[in-house]
PDB file of C-alpha atoms in Angstrom:
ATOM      1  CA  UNK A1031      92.008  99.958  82.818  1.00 95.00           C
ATOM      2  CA  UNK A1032      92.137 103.712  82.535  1.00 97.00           C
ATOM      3  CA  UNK A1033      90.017 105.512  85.283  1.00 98.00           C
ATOM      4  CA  UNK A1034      88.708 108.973  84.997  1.00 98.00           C
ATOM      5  CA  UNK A1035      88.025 111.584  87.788  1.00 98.00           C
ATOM      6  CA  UNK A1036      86.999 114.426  88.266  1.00 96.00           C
ATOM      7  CA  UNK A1037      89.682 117.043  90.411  1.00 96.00           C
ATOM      8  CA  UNK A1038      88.711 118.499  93.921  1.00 92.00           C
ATOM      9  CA  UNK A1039      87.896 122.377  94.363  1.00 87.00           C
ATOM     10  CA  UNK A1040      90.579 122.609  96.800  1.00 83.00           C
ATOM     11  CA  UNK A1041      93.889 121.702  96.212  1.00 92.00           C
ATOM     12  CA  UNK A1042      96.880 121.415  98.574  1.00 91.00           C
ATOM     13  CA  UNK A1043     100.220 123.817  98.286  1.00 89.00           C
ATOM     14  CA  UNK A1044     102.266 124.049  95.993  1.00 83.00           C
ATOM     15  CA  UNK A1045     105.019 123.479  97.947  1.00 78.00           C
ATOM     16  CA  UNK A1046     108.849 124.440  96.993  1.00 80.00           C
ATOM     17  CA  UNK A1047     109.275 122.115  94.556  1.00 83.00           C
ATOM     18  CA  UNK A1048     110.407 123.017  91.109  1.00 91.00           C
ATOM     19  CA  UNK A1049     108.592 124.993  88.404  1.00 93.00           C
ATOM     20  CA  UNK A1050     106.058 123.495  86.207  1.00 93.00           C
ATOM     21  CA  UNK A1051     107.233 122.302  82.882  1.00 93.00           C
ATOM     22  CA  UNK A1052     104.152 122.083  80.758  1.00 95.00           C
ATOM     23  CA  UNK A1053     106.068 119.638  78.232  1.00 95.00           C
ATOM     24  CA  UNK A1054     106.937 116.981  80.975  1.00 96.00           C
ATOM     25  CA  UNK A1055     102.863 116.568  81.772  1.00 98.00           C
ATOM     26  CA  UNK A1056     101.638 113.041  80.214  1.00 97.00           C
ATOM     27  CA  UNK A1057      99.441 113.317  77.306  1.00 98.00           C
ATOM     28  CA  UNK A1058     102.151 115.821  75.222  1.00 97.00           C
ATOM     29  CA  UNK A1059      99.133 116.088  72.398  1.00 98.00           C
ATOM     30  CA  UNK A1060      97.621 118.559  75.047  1.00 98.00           C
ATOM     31  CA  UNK A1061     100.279 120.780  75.338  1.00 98.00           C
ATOM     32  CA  UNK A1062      99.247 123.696  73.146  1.00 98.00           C
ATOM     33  CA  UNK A1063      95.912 123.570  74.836  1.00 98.00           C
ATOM     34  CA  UNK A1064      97.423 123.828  77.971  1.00 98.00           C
ATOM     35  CA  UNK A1065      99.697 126.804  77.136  1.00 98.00           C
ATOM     36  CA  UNK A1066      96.759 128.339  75.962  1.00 98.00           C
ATOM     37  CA  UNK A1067      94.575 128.404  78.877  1.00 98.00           C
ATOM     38  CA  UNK A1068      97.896 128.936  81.365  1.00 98.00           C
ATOM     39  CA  UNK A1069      98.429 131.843  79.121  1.00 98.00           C
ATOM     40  CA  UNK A1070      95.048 133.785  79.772  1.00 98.00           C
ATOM     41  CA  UNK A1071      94.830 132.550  83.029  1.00 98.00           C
ATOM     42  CA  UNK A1072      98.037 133.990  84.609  1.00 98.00           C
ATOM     43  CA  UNK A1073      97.165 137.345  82.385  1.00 97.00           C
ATOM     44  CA  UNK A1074      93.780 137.561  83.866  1.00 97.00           C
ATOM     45  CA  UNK A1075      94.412 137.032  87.903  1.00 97.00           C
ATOM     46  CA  UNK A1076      97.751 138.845  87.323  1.00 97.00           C
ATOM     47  CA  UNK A1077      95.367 142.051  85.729  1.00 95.00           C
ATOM     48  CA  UNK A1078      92.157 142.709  87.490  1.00 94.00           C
ATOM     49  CA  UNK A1079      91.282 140.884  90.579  1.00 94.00           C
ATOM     50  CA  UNK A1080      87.710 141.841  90.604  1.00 95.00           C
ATOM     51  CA  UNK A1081      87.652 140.659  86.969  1.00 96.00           C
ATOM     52  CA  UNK A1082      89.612 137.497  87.792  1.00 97.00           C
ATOM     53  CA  UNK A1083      87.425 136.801  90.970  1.00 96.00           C
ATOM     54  CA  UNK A1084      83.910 137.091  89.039  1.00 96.00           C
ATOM     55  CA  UNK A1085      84.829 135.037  86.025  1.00 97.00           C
ATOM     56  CA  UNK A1086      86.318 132.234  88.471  1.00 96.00           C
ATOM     57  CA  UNK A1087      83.427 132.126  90.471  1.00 95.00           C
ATOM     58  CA  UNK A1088      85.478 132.823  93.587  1.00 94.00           C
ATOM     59  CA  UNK A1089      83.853 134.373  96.894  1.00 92.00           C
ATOM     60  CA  UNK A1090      85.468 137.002  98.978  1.00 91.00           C
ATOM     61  CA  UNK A1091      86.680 134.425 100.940  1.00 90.00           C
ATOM     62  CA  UNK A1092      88.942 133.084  98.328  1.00 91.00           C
ATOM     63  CA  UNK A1093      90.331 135.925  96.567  1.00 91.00           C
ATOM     64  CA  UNK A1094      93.649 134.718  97.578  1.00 92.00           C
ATOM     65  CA  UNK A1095      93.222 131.830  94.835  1.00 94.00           C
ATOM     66  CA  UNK A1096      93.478 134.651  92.522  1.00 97.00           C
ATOM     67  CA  UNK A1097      97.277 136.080  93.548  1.00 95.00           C
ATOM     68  CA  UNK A1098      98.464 132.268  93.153  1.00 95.00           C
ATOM     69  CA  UNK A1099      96.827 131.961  89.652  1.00 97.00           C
ATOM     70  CA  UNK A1100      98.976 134.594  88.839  1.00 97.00           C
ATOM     71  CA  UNK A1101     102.152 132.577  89.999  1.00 96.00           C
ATOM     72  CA  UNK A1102     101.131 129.411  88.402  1.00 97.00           C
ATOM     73  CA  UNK A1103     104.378 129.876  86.361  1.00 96.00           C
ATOM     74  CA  UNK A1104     107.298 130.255  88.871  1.00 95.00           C
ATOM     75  CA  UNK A1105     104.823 128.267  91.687  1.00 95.00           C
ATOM     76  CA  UNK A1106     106.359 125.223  93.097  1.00 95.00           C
ATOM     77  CA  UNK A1107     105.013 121.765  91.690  1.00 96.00           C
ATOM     78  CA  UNK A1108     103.861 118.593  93.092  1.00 95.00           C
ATOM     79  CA  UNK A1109     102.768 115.140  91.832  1.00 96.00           C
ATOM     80  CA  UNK A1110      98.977 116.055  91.212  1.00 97.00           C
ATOM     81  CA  UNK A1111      97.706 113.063  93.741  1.00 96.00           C
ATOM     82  CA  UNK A1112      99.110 114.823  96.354  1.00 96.00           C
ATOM     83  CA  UNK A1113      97.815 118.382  94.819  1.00 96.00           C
ATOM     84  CA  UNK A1114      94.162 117.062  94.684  1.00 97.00           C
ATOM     85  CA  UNK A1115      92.266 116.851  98.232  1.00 93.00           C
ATOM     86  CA  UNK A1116      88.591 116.420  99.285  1.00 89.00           C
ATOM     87  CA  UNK A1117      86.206 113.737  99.751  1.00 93.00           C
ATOM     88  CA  UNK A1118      87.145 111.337  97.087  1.00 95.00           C
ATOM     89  CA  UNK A1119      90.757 111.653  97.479  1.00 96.00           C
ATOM     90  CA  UNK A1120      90.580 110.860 100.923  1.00 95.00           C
ATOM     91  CA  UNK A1121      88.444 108.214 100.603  1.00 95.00           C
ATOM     92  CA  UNK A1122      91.067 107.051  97.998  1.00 97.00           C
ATOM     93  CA  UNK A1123      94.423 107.819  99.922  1.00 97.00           C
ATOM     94  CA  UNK A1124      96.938 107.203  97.509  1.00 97.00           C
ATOM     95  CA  UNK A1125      99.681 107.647  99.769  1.00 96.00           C
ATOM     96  CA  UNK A1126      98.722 104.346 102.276  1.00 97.00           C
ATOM     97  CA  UNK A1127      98.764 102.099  99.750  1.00 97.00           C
ATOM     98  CA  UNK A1128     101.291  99.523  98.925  1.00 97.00           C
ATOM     99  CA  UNK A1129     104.152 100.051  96.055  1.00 97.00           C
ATOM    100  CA  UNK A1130     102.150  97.881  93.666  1.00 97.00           C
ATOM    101  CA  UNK A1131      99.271  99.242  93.738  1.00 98.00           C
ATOM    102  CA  UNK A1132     101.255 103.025  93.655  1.00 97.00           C
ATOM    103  CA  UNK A1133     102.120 101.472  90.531  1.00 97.00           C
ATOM    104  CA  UNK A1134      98.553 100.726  89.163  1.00 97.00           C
ATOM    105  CA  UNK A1135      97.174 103.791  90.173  1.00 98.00           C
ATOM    106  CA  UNK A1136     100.306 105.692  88.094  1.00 97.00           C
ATOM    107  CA  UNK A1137      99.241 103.960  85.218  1.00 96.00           C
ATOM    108  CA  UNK A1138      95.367 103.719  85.404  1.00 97.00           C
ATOM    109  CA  UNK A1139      94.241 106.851  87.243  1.00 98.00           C
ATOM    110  CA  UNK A1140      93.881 110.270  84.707  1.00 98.00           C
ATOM    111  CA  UNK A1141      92.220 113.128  86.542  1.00 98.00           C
ATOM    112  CA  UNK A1142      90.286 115.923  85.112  1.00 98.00           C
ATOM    113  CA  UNK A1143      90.992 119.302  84.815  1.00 97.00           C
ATOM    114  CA  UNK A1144      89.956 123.042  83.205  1.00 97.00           C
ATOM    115  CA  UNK A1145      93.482 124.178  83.479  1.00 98.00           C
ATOM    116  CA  UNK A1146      95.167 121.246  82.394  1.00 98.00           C
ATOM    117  CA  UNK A1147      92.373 119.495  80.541  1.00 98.00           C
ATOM    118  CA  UNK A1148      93.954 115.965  82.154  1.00 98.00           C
ATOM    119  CA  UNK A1149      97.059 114.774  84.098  1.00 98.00           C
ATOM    120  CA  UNK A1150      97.932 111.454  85.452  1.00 98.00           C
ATOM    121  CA  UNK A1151      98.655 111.333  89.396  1.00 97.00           C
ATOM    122  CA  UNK A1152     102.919 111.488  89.066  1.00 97.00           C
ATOM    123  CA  UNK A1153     102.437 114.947  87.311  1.00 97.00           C
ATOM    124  CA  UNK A1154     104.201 118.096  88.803  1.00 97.00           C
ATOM    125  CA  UNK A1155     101.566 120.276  88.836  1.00 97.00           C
ATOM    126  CA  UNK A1156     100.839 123.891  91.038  1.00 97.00           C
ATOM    127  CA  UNK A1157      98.434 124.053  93.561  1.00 96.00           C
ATOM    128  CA  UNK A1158      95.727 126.535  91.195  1.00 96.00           C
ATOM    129  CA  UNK A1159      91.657 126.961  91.148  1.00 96.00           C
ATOM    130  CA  UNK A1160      90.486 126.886  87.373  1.00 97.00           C
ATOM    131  CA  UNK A1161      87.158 124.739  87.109  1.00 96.00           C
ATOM    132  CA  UNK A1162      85.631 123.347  84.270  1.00 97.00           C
ATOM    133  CA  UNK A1163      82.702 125.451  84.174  1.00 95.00           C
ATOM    134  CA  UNK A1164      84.441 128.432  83.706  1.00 97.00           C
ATOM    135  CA  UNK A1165      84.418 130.688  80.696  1.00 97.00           C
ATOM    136  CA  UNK A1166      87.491 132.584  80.050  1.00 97.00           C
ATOM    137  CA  UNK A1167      87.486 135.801  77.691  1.00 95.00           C
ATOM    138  CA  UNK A1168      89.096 134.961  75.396  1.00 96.00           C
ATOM    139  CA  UNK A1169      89.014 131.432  75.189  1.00 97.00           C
ATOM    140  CA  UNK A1170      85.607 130.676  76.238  1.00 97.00           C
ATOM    141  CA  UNK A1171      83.563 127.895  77.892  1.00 97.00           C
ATOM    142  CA  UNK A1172      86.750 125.144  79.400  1.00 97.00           C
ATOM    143  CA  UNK A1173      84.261 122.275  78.519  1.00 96.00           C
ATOM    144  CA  UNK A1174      83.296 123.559  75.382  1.00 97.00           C
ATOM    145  CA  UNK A1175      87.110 124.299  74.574  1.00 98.00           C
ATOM    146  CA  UNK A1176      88.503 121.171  75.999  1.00 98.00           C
ATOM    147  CA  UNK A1177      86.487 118.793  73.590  1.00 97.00           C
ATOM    148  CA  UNK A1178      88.766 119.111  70.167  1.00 97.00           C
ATOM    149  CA  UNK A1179      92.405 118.346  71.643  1.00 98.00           C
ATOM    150  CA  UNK A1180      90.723 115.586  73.844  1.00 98.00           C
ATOM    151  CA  UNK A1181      88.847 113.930  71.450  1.00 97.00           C
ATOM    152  CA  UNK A1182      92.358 113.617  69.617  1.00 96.00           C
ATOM    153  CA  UNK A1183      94.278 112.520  72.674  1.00 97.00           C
ATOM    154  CA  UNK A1184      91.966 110.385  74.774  1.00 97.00           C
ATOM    155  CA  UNK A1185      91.028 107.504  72.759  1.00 96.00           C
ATOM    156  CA  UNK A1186      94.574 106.279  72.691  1.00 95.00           C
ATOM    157  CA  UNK A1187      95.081 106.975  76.167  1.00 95.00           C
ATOM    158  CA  UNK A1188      92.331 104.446  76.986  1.00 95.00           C
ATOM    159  CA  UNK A1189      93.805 101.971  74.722  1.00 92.00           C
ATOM    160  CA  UNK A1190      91.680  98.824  74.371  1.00 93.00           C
ATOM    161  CA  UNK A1191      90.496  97.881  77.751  1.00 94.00           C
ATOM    162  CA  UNK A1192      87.968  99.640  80.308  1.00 97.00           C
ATOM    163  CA  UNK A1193      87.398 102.882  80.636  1.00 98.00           C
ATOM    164  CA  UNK A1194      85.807 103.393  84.399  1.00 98.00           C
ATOM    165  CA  UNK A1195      84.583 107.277  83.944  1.00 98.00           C
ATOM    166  CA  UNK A1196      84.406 108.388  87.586  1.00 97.00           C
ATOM    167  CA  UNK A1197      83.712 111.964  86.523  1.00 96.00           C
ATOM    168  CA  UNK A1198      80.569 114.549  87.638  1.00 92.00           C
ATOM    169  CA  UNK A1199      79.071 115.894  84.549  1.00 91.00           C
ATOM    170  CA  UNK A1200      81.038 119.503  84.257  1.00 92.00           C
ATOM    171  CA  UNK A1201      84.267 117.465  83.666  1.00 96.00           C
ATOM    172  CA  UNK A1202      82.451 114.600  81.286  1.00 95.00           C
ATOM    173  CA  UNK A1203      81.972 117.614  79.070  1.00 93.00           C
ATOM    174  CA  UNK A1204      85.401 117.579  78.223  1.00 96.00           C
ATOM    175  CA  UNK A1205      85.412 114.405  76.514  1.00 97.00           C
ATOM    176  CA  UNK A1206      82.870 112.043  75.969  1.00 95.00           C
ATOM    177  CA  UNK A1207      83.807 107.852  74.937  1.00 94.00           C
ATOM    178  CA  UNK A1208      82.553 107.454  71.530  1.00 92.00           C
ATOM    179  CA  UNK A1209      81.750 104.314  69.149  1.00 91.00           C
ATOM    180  CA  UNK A1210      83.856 101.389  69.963  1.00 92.00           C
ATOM    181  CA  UNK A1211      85.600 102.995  73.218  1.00 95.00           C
ATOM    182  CA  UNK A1212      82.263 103.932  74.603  1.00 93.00           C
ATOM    183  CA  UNK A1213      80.934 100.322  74.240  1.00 92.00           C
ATOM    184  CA  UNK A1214      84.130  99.027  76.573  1.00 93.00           C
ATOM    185  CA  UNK A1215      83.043 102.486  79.030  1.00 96.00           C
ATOM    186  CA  UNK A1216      81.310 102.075  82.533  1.00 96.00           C
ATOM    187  CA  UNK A1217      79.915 105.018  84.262  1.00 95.00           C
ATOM    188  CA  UNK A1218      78.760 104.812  87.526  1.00 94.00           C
ATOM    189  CA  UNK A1219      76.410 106.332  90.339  1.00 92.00           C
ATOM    190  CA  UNK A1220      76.453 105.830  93.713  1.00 92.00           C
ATOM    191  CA  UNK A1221      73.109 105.427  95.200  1.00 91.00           C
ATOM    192  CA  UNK A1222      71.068 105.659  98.789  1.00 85.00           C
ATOM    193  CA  UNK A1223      69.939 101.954  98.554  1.00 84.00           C
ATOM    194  CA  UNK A1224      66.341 102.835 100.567  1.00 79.00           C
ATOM    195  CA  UNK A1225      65.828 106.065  98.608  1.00 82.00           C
ATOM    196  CA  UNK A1226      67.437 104.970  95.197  1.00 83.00           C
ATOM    197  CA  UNK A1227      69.073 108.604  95.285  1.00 83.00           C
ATOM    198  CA  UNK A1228      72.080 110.147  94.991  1.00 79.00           C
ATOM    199  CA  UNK A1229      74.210 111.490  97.862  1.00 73.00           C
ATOM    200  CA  UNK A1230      76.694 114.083  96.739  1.00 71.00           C
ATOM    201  CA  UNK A1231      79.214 113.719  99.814  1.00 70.00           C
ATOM    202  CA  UNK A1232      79.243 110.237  99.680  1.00 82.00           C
ATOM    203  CA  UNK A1233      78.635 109.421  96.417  1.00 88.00           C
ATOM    204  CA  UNK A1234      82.480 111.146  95.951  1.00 91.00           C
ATOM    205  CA  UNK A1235      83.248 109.128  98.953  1.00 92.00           C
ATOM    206  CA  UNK A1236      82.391 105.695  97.593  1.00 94.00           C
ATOM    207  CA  UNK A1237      84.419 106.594  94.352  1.00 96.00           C
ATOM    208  CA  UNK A1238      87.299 106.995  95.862  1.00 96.00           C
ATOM    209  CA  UNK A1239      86.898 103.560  97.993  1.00 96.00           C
ATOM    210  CA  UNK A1240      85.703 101.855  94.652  1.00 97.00           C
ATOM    211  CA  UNK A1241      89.080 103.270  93.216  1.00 98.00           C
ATOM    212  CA  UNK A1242      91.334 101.943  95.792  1.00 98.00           C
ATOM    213  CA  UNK A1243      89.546  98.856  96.135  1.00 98.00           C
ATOM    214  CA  UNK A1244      90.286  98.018  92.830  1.00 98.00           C
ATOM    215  CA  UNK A1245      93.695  99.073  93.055  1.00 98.00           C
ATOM    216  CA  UNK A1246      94.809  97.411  96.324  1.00 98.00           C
ATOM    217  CA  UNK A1247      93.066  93.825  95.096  1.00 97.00           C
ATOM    218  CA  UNK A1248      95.361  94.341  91.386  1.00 97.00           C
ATOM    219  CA  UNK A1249      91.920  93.698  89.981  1.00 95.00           C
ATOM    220  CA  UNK A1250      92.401  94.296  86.374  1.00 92.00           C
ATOM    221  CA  UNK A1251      88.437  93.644  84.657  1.00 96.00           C
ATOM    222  CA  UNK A1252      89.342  93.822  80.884  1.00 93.00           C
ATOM    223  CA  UNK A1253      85.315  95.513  80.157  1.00 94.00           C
ATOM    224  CA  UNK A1254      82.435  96.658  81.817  1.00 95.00           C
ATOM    225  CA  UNK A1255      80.815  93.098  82.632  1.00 94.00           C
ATOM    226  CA  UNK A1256      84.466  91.605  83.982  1.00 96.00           C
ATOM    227  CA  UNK A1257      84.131  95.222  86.101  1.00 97.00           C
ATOM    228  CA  UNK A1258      80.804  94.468  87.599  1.00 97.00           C
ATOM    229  CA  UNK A1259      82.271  91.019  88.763  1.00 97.00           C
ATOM    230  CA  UNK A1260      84.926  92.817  90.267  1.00 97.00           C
ATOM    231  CA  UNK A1261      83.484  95.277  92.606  1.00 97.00           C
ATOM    232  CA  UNK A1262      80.693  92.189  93.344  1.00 97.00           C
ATOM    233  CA  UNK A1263      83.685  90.191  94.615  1.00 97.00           C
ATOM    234  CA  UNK A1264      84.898  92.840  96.654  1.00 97.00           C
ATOM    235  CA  UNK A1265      81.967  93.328  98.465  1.00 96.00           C
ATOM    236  CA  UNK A1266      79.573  95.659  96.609  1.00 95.00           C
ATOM    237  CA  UNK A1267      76.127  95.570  95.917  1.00 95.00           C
ATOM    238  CA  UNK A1268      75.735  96.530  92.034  1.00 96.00           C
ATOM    239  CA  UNK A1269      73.250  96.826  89.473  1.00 95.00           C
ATOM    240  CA  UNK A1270      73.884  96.959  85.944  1.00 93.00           C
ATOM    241  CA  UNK A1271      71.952  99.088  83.057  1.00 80.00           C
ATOM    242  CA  UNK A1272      73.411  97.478  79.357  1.00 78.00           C
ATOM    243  CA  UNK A1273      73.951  99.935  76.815  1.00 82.00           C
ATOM    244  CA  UNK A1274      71.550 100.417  74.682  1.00 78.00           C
ATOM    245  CA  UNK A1275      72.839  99.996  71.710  1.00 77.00           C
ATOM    246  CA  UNK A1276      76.299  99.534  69.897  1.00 76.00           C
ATOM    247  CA  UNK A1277      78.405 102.259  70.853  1.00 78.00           C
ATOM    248  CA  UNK A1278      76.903 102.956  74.274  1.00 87.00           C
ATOM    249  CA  UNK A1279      78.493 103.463  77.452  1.00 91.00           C
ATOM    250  CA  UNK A1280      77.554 101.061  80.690  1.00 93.00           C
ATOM    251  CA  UNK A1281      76.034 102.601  83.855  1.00 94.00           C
ATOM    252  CA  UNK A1282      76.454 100.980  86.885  1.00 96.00           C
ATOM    253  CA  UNK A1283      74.652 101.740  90.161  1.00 94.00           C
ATOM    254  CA  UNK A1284      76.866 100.756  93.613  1.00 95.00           C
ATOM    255  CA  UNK A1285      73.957 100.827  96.406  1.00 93.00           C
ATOM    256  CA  UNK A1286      74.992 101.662  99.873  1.00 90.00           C
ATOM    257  CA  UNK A1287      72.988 101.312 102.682  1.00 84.00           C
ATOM    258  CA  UNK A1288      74.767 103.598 105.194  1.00 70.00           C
ATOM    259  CA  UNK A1289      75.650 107.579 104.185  1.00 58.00           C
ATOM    260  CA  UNK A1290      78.932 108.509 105.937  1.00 53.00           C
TER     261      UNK A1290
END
């Protein structure tokens, strides 16, 4: 099972820990890519901050994100689950669960990113703010951009079982499941039961407790249809749309009754 999520706005510190090594991050076919968007990131916060601050989309209040863009290089790096905050990595709290399923979420969990394009939990990473939506100069729109180098790195990341896309729709941009990967693919929404509508806050939430559900139980659901017996099992109310079509991605709906 490979699971895809998005990354949170904010983002812990970097801490003191050593220097990012671009060629130690998983997925090595993204490497160039990566150097590539480092490159004109650090050159743009390190040049004009007003610049840097309007094409990142920052408010006054964070024009500090800007000065640490420009260290990304020499910045200290952590494992990226403890980099990545906010509602669905709370929800998901990688560091309370057990060793085993540590274990399952090193190997199934690949999180999103317009900097790094996607890095797997035990990457060193810096603490930076680069979202997906942003265009850069020179390089342009990170979705846009994102799409050839993932389309040749992904499908063999997913290998041949699920693929549980967790992602909101700026990072899905960046790769989309195609052919005989998308028909194994389950995307899913998190929905108000009473109002059939969708909840921002907790519809991050309930990711991240689908997430470690599935992680703590060792559930394992080899497609989409073993998936929805899964998360039914462990206690969630789901309804299922089929593809239509070969080649066609699942969507699941998880209702919830309560918003918290």
């Amino acid at each position: 099972m490979l699971v895809l999520l998005p990354p949170s706005e904010g983002k812990a510190s970097s801490g003191r820990g050593a220097p990012l090594k671009t060629e130690s991050l998983s997925l090595p076919g993204l490497t160039p890519a990566r150097e590539a968007v480092l490159g004109e990131l650090v050159e743009l916060c390190a040049g004009d901050e007003e610049k840097a601050r309007e094409v990142l989309g920052l408010s006054e209040g964070l024009r500090g994100e800007v000065a640490k863009n420009a260290e990304l290089r020499s910045a200290g790096a952590r494992p990226a689950g403890e980099i990545y905050t906010g509602v669905l990595y709370d929800a998901l709290d990688l560091a309370s669960l057990d060793a085993a399923a540590k274990k399952r979420a090193t190997r199934s969990l690949l999180v999103f990113s317009g900097l790094w394009g996607a890095v797997r939990i035990n990457d060193r990473i810096p603490s930076y703010r680069c979202s997906m939506g942003v265009k850069l100069p020179g390089i342009g729109a990170l979705g846009a951009y994102w799409r050839t180098p993932m389309a040749a790195v992904l499908p063999e990341a997913a290998g041949d079982g699920l693929v549980l896309d967790l992602r909101s729709s700026a990072y899905a941009a960046a790769w989309k499941p195609k052919g005989e990967v998308a028909g194994r693919t389950a995307s899913v929404r998190v929905l108000h039961a009473p109002t059939r509508k969708v909840v921002s806050h907790f519809n991050k939430a309930t990711k991240g407790r689908i997430v470690r559900s599935l992680l703590a139980a060792g559930a394992a659901p080899k497609g989409p249809a073993e998936l929805v017996e899964a998360l039914r099992e462990l206690g969630y109310v789901v309804e299922v749309e089929p593809p239509k079509g070969a080649g066609k991605a699942w969507m699941l709906d998880v209702l919830v009754d309560e918003i918290h």
